Short mmCIF file of C-alpha atoms in Angstrom, two decimals:
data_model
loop_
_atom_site.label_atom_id
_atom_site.label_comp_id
_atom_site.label_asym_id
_atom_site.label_seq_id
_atom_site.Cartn_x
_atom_site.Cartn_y
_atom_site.Cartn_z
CA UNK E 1 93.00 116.32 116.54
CA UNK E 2 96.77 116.85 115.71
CA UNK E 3 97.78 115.42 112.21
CA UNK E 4 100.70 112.77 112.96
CA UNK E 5 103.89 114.01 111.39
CA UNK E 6 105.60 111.92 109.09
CA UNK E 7 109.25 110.03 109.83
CA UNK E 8 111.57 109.79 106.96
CA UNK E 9 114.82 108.52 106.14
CA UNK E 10 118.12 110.03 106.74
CA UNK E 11 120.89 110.55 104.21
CA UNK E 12 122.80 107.83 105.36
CA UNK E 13 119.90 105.43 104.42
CA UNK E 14 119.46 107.22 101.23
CA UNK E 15 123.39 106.52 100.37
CA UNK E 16 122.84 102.75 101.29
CA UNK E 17 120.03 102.97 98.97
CA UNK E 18 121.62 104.08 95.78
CA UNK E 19 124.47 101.48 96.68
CA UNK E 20 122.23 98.80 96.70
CA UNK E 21 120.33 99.98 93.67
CA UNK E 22 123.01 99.90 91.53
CA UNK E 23 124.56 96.58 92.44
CA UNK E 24 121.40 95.35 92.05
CA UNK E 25 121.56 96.46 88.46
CA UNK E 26 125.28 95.27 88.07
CA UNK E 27 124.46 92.04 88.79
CA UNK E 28 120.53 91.55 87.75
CA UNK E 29 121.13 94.13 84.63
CA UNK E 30 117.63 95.61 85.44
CA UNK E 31 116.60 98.79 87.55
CA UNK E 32 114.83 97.47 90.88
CA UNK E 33 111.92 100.48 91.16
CA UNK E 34 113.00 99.73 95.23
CA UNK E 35 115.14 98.06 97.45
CA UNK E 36 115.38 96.85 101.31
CA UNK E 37 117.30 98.81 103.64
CA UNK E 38 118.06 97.20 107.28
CA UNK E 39 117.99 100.36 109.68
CA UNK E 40 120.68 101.10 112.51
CA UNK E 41 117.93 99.72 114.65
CA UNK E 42 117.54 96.40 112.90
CA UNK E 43 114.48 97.49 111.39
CA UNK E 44 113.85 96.87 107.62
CA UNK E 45 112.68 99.79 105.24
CA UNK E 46 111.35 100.24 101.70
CA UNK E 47 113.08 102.86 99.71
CA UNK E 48 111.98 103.76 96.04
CA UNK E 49 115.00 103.93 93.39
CA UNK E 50 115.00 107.50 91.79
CA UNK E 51 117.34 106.21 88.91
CA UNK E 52 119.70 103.74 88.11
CA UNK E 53 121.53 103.04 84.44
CA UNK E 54 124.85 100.83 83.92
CA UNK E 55 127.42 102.67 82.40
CA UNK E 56 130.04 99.99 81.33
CA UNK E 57 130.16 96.20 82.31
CA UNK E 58 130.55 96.19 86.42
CA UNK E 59 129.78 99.99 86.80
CA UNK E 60 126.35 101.31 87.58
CA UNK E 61 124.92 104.95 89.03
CA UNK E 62 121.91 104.92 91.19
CA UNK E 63 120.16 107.45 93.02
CA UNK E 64 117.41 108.01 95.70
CA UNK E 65 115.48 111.07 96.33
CA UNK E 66 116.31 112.16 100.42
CA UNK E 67 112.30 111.90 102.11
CA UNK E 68 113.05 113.94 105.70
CA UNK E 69 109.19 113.03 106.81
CA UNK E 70 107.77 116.18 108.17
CA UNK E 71 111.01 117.39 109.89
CA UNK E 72 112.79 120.45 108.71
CA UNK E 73 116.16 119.43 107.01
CA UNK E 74 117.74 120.82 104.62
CA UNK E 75 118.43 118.30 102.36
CA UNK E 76 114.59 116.93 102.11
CA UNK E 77 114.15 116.04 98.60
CA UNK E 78 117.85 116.02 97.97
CA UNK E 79 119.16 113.44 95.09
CA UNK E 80 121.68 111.28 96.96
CA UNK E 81 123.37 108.67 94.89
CA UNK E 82 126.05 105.78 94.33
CA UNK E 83 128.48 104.87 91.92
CA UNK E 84 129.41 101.61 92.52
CA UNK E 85 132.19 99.58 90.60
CA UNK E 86 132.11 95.72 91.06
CA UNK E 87 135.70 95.11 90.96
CA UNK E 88 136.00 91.65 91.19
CA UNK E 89 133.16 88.44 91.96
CA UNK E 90 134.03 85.01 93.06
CA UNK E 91 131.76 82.40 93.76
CA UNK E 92 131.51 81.79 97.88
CA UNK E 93 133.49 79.53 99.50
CA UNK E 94 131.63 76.93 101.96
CA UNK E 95 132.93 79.10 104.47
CA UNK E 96 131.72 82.56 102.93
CA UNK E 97 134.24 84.70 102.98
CA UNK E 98 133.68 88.17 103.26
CA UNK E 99 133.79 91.02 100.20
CA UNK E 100 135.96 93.37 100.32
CA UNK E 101 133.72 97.02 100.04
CA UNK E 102 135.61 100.72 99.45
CA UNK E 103 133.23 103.86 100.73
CA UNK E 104 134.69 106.89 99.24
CA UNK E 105 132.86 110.34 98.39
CA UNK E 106 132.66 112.21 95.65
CA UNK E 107 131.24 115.70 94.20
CA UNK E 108 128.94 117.00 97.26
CA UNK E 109 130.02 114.65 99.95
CA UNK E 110 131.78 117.00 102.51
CA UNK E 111 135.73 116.59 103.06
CA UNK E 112 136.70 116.63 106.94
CA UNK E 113 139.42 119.30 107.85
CA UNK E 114 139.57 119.12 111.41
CA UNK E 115 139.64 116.93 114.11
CA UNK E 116 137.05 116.40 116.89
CA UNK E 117 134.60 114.63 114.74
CA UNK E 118 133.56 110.74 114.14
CA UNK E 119 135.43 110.96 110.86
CA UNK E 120 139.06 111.99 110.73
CA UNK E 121 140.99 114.65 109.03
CA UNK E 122 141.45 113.98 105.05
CA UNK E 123 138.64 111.13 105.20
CA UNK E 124 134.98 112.32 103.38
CA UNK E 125 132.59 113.38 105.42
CA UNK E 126 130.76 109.47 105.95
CA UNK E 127 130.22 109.21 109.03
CA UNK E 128 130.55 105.16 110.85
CA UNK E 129 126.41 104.63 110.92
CA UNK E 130 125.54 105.24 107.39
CA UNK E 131 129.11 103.00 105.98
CA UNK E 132 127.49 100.04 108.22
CA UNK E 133 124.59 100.53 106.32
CA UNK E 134 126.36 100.39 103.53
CA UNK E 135 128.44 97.68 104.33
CA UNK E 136 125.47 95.85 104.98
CA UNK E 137 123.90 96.19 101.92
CA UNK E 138 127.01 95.42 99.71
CA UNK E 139 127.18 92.18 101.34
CA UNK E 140 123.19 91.64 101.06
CA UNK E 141 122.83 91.58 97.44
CA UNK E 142 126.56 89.66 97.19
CA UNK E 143 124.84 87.08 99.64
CA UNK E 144 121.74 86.97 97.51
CA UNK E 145 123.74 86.24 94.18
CA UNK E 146 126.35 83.42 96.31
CA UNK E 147 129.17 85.87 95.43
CA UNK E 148 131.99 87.59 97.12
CA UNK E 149 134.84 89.64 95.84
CA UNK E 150 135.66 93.52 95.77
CA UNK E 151 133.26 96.67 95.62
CA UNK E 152 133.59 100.14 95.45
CA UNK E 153 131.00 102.76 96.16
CA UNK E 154 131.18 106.62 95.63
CA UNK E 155 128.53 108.39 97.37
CA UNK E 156 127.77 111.98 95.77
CA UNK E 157 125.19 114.80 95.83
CA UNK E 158 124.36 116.84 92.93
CA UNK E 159 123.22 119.70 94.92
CA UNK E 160 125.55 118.90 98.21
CA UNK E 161 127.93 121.99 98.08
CA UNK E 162 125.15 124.44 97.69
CA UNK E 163 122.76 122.49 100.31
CA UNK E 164 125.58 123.41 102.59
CA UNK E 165 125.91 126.47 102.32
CA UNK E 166 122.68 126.25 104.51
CA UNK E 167 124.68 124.01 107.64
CA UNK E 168 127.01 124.30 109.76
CA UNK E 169 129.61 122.08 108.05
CA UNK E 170 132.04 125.19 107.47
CA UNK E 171 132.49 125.43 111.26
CA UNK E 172 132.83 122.33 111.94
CA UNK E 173 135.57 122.08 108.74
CA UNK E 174 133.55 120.20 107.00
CA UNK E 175 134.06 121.62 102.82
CA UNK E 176 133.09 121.01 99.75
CA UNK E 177 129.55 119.54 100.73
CA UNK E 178 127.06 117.67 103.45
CA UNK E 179 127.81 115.12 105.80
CA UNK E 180 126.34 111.67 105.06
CA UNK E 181 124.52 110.98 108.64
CA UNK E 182 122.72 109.13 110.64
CA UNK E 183 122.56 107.57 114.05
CA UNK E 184 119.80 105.15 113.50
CA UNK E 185 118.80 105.82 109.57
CA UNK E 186 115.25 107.09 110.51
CA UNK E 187 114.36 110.84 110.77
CA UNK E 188 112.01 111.55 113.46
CA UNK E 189 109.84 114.73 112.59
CA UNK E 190 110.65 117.49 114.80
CA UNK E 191 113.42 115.60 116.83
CA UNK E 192 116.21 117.12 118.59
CA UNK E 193 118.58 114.41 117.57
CA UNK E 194 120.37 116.24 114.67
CA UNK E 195 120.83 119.57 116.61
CA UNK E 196 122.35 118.18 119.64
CA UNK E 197 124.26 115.95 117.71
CA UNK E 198 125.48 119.40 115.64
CA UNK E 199 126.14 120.61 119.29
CA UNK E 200 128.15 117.69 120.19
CA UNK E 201 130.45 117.90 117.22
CA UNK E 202 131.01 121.50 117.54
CA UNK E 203 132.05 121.18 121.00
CA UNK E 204 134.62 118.15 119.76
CA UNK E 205 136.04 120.33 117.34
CA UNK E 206 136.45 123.13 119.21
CA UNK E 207 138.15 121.11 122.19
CA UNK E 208 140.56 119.32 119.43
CA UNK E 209 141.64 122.67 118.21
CA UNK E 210 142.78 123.07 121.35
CA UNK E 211 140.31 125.79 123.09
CA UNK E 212 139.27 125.67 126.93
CA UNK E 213 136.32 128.77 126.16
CA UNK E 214 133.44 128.39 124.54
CA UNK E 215 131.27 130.99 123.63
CA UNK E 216 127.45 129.49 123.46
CA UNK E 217 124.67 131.69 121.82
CA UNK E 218 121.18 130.33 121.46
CA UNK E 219 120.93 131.25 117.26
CA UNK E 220 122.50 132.91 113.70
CA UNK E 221 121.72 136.55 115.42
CA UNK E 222 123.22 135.99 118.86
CA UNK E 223 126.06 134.60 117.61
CA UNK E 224 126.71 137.06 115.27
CA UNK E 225 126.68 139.75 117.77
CA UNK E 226 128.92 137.49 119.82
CA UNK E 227 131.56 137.40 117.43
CA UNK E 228 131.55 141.49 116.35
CA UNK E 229 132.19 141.86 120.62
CA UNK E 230 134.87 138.96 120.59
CA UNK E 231 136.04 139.08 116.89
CA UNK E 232 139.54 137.56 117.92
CA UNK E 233 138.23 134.68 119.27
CA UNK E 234 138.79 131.08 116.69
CA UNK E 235 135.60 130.85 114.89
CA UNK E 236 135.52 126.73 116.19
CA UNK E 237 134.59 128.46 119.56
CA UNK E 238 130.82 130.15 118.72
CA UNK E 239 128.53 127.12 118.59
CA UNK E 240 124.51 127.64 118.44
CA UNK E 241 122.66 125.50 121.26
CA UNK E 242 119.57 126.54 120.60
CA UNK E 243 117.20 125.92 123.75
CA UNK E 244 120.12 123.05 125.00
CA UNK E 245 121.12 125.56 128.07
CA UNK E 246 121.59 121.90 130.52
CA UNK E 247 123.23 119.87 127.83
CA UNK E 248 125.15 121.89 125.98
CA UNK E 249 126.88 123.34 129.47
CA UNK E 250 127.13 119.58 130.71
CA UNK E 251 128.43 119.06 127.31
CA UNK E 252 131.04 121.87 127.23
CA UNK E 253 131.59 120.58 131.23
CA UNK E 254 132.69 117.14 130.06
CA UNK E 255 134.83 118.05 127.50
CA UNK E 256 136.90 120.02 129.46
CA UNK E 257 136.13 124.04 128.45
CA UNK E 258 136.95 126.21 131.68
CA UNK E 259 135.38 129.12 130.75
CA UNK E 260 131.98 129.16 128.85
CA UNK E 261 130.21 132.28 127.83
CA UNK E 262 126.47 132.78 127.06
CA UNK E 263 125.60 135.36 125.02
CA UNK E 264 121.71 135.86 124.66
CA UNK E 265 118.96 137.99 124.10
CA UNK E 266 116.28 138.52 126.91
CA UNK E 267 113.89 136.18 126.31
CA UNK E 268 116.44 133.29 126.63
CA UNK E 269 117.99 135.29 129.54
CA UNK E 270 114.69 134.76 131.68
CA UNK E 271 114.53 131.61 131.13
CA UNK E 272 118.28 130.39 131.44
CA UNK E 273 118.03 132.57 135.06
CA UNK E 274 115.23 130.20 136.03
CA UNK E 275 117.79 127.58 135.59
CA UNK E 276 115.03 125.98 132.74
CA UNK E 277 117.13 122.91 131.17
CA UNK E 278 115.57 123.57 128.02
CA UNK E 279 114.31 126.71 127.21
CA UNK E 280 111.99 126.12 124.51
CA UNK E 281 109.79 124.50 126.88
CA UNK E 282 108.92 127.57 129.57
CA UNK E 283 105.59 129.10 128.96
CA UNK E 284 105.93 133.37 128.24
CA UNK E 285 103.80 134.08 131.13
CA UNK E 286 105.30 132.49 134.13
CA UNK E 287 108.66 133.54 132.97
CA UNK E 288 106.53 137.20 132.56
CA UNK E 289 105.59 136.33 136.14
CA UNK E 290 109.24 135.95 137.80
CA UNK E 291 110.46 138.67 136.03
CA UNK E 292 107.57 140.70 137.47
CA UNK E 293 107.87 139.73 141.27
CA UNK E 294 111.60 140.43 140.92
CA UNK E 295 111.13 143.57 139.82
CA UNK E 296 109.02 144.50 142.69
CA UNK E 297 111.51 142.81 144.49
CA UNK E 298 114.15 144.79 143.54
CA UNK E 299 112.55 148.12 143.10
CA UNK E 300 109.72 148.14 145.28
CA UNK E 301 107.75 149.46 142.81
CA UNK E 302 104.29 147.32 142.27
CA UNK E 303 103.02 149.88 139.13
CA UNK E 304 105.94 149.12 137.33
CA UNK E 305 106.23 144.99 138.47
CA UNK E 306 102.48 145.05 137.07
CA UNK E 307 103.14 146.53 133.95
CA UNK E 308 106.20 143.85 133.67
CA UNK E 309 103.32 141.51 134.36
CA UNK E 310 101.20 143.09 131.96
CA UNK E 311 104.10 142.97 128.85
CA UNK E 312 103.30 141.28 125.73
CA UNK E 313 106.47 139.58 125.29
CA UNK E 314 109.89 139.58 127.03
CA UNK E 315 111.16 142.05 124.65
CA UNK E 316 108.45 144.44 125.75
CA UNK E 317 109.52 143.76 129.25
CA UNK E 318 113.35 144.40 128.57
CA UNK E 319 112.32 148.17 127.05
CA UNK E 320 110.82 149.17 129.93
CA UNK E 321 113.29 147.97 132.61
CA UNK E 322 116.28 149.20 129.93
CA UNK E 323 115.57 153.06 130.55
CA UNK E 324 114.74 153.15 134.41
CA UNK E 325 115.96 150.09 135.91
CA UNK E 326 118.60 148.22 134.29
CA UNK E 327 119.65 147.05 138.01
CA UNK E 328 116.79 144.15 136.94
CA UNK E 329 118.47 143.01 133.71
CA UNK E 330 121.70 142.89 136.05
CA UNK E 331 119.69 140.87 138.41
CA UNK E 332 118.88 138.04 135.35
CA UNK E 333 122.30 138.28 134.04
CA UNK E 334 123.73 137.14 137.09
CA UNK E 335 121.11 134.44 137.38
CA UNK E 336 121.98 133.15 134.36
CA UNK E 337 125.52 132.29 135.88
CA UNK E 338 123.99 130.97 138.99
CA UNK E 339 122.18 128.36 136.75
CA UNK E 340 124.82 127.68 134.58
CA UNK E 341 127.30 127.01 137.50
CA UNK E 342 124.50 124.10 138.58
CA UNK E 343 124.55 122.63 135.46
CA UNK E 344 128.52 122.99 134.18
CA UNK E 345 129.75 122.42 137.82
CA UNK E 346 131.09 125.62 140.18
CA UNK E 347 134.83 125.25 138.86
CA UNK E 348 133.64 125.81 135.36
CA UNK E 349 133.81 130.04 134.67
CA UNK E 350 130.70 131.68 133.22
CA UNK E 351 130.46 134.88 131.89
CA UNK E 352 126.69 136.01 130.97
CA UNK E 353 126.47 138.65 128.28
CA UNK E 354 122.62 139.99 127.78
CA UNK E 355 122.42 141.72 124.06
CA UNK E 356 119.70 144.70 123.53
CA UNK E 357 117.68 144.23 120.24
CA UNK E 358 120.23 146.12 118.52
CA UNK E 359 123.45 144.29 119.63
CA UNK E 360 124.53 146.45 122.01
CA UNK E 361 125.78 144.91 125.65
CA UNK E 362 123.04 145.34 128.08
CA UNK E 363 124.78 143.16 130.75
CA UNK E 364 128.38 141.55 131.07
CA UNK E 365 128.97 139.27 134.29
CA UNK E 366 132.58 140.41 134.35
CA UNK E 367 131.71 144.37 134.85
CA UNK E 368 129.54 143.60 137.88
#
């Protein structure tokens, strides 16, 4: 039986946290060992308190230790913490009014540089979800101790500028260190929220810098072949969609981009020319399959659509149709735009660009 993966909390949780945490201590003058978070889904969660110390009457640091569950992320484990200033207190009012809270960042909270994202230009990189959890907590604890009055928080991360090193802030013009997300506040193991929403704000920035093409590879090696062929081309315009072929073209569609180029190796080319939404999820060996009956198709050969058959992987498969019958690879390059076109719309352009191995062009649309 399948062990059930583990959900976590996302950074944005882990900032309301620490914020929390040390207002507690502000106002209690003892470290709570954990604190109650209420999720972006109205859900309440537990969160243990790393550390927490005052530092001078109405100033106190606090920090929680990032849990990502069992899903990949890069900043599992990461200390995320809050410095948080009580400013002023006053008593409530009958009529409660409402504390006045500053978010700000500090050292390894990203800076935004460019426009297309939830955050604008100039403003750290805190995105709306996590500062209404935030929010939310400030005004808990106030509520709890009948107070109101001015706070300021300063999120930071020790380790954030060297954690992203290992994103894709830089594209996006995000500098100096990680975002502070989260959508709902949970991390789902193994969900495809955080990529697409990666996808999604690449595709914002690019269209705010004011580029109509695209050029979508499927990972780090694709793309970096893509951009030694089209090294001219703004750096905003190579985003990785992984196996998003439907969304990210419906995506790019939306947003306006005329002319989208894929740039893949073969594996993903067999699949995208099946018109496969997402490409992760078609098995090897039917995609093996189609490629075999349209080699015999083509070439009328049924030794050498057997062997295709007969490959170990897709790779295997490209080698031998490379040397004899590269009219094949031609035949799933210009599938690939077929798809595309059903899924981007027919007005959109597509350009299909198959790589060899080595990162050579083995197919280009536009020379057919």
């Amino acid at each position: 039986m399948a062990k059930k993966l583990r959900s976590g909390f996302t950074t944005g949780t882990a900032a309301a946290a620490a914020t929390k945490g040390a207002l507690r201590m502000i106002l209690e003058g003892k470290k709570p060992s954990r604190v109650r978070i209420r999720l972006l889904t109205g859900a309440d969660i537990m969160i243990a308190i790393h550390s927490c110390s005052l530092r001078k009457r109405g100033e106190a640091i606090c920090t929680v230790i990032k849990d990502a569950g069992d899903d990949p992320d890069v900043t599992h484990k990461a200390e995320i913490g809050a410095r948080v200033v009580l400013l002023s207190s006053d008593k409530q009012s009958g009529k409660g009014g409402r504390p006045q809270i500053i978010i700000s960042g500090g050292e390894g909270v990203g800076r935004v540089t460019k426009p297309g994202l939830e955050v604008e230009p100039g403003q750290p990189a805190i995105n709306p979800g996590p500062k209404k959890m935030i929010t939310q907590a400030i005004e808990g604890v106030l509520k709890e101790h009948h107070l109101a009055g001015m706070v300021r928080t300063e999120i930071f991360v020790p380790q954030g500028k060297k954690l992203a090193e290992k994103t894709l802030n830089a594209r996006l013009g995000i500098l100096g260190g990680i975002s502070i997300l989260g959508t709902t506040g949970v991390v789902r193991p193994m969900s495809h929220e955080a990529f697409i929403a990666t996808i999604e704000s690449a595709l914002s920035v690019a269209r705010a810098c004011g580029l109509n093409r695209v050029v979508l590879t499927t990972g780090r090696r694709s793309e970096r072949f893509a951009q030694d062929c089209w090294g001219r081309i703004p750096s905003e315009a190579f985003i990785q969609i992984g196996d998003f072929f439907k969304l990210s073209l419906e995506s790019a569609a939306k947003r306006g981009f005329v002319h989208i180029i894929l740039a893949v190796f073969f594996g993903k080319a067999l699949k995208m020319a099946q018109g496969v939404p997402h490409t992760h999820a078609a098995r090897s060996s039917l995609t093996l399959d189609k490629l075999s009956g349209w080699t015999k198709e083509i070439t009328k050969d049924l030794e050498l659509s057997q062997k295709i058959s007969a490959a170990n992987t897709a790779r295997h498969a490209f080698e031998i149709l490379r040397e004899h019958h590269p009219e094949v690879i031609s035949h799933v390059g210009k599938l690939i735009v077929a798809s595309a076109k059903r899924f981007a719309g027919l007005k959109t352009q597509i350009r299909s660009i198959i790589f060899n191995y080595d990162g050579e062009v083995a197919f280009d649309s536009e020379n057919q």
